[in-house]
């Protein structure tokens, strides 16, 4: 006799073990389960599989929960397996009573009927497995300590799970689970096994490929929208050229049938591209608040004191940064006078100290005539451009840039000068001339 789930609507679940940090593989599995449930008006369950008491830790559970919340993958129901021992005990006893399991010392073994198990995987098609070599596998250490294969099967039935969407590393577990489902008289859910995520060199994903825990990405200044969009495209695509999708748009477009069988590739450069695109979408004032959190404390004080200047810096840098933490790498010259060797002031096509000094002094004269209250990028450019054209742009603008920033590469030096203000700009140009 087969029991039907009480609720006929689609129910999916993500079932991580709290034995490590919340990583991108689990995050993608959660995302695909979430998308499928929401697409069909169904239910999405978070189940913490913490029956491995020796390895499970509360801090890892918190990391999983916080990571899912941050990504916007909100669940409808939450369960913790360690709180469900009595439920498992009931079903263990049922199998023992009907002779489909037996005690081996304290352990409980499932009596394998040694049959061929066939199931239709939504992604991979028909999969057939002969279960003779599985043997009579252990499903509980004792009646108080059920093991993974058993708890998963019981919970999926009790929670009404209709679609089990999980990694392809679980394909070998599925025949065991179906044997248990049949022995207990449970309905068989539909299975969809997701492709692995590999590094760009097609090897197992690791830190050297840029893979990290979700919280590490958060701390490094990645946006949740970018990570969700990026993860969705590892193994799935919408069937056209579109690349940018919000979470609601992904819900609308998602289908299991468009998931590929072959492994997906984790490309950190692609994630950086997504993140940069999402950073560009943020309103300047809101972006300024987000970026502020990544500043060193001494810079925060200055940014707080001069909010108008900080907003100008953000507008100048927003199209250059790939992640929020990048902000602190290229703007130090706004908060501290630059330190550099005088040779850096020399334009490579004219390594002449005397000419470089003359050019800097001439720029000082030109900028001294610009109204302090109208010291804007276009006015600054207008004041020095004719001279730069006459002497050679590189010969004039290279030392101008270096004097202001101490860097070979920076944003538009006229914009930098405008943010620094007239007094600070002239001071830096004079200091540069005095170095020579």
CSV table of C-alpha atoms in Angstrom, one decimal, residues 14-20 46-53 55-57 60-61 78-84 147-148 151-152:
chain,number,residue,atom,x,y,z
A,14,UNK,CA,17.6,21.9,0.9
A,15,UNK,CA,19.1,19.6,3.6
A,16,UNK,CA,22.6,20.7,4.5
A,17,UNK,CA,24.7,19.2,7.3
A,18,UNK,CA,26.2,21.7,9.8
A,19,UNK,CA,29.6,20.2,9.6
A,20,UNK,CA,31.3,23.0,7.7
A,46,UNK,CA,15.2,24.1,5.1
A,47,UNK,CA,16.2,20.9,7.0
A,48,UNK,CA,19.3,20.8,9.0
A,49,UNK,CA,20.7,17.3,8.9
A,50,UNK,CA,22.6,17.2,12.2
A,51,UNK,CA,22.4,13.5,13.2
A,52,UNK,CA,26.2,13.3,13.0
A,53,UNK,CA,26.6,14.6,16.5
A,55,UNK,CA,30.8,16.7,13.5
A,56,UNK,CA,27.8,18.9,13.7
A,57,UNK,CA,28.3,22.4,15.2
A,60,UNK,CA,27.9,26.0,11.1
A,61,UNK,CA,24.1,25.9,11.3
A,78,UNK,CA,12.4,24.7,9.1
A,79,UNK,CA,13.4,21.4,10.7
A,80,UNK,CA,16.3,20.0,12.7
A,81,UNK,CA,16.9,16.3,12.5
A,82,UNK,CA,18.3,16.1,16.0
A,83,UNK,CA,14.9,17.0,17.3
A,84,UNK,CA,13.1,14.2,15.4
A,147,UNK,CA,21.7,7.2,9.9
A,148,UNK,CA,21.6,9.4,6.9
A,151,UNK,CA,16.4,9.9,8.2
A,152,UNK,CA,16.4,11.4,4.7
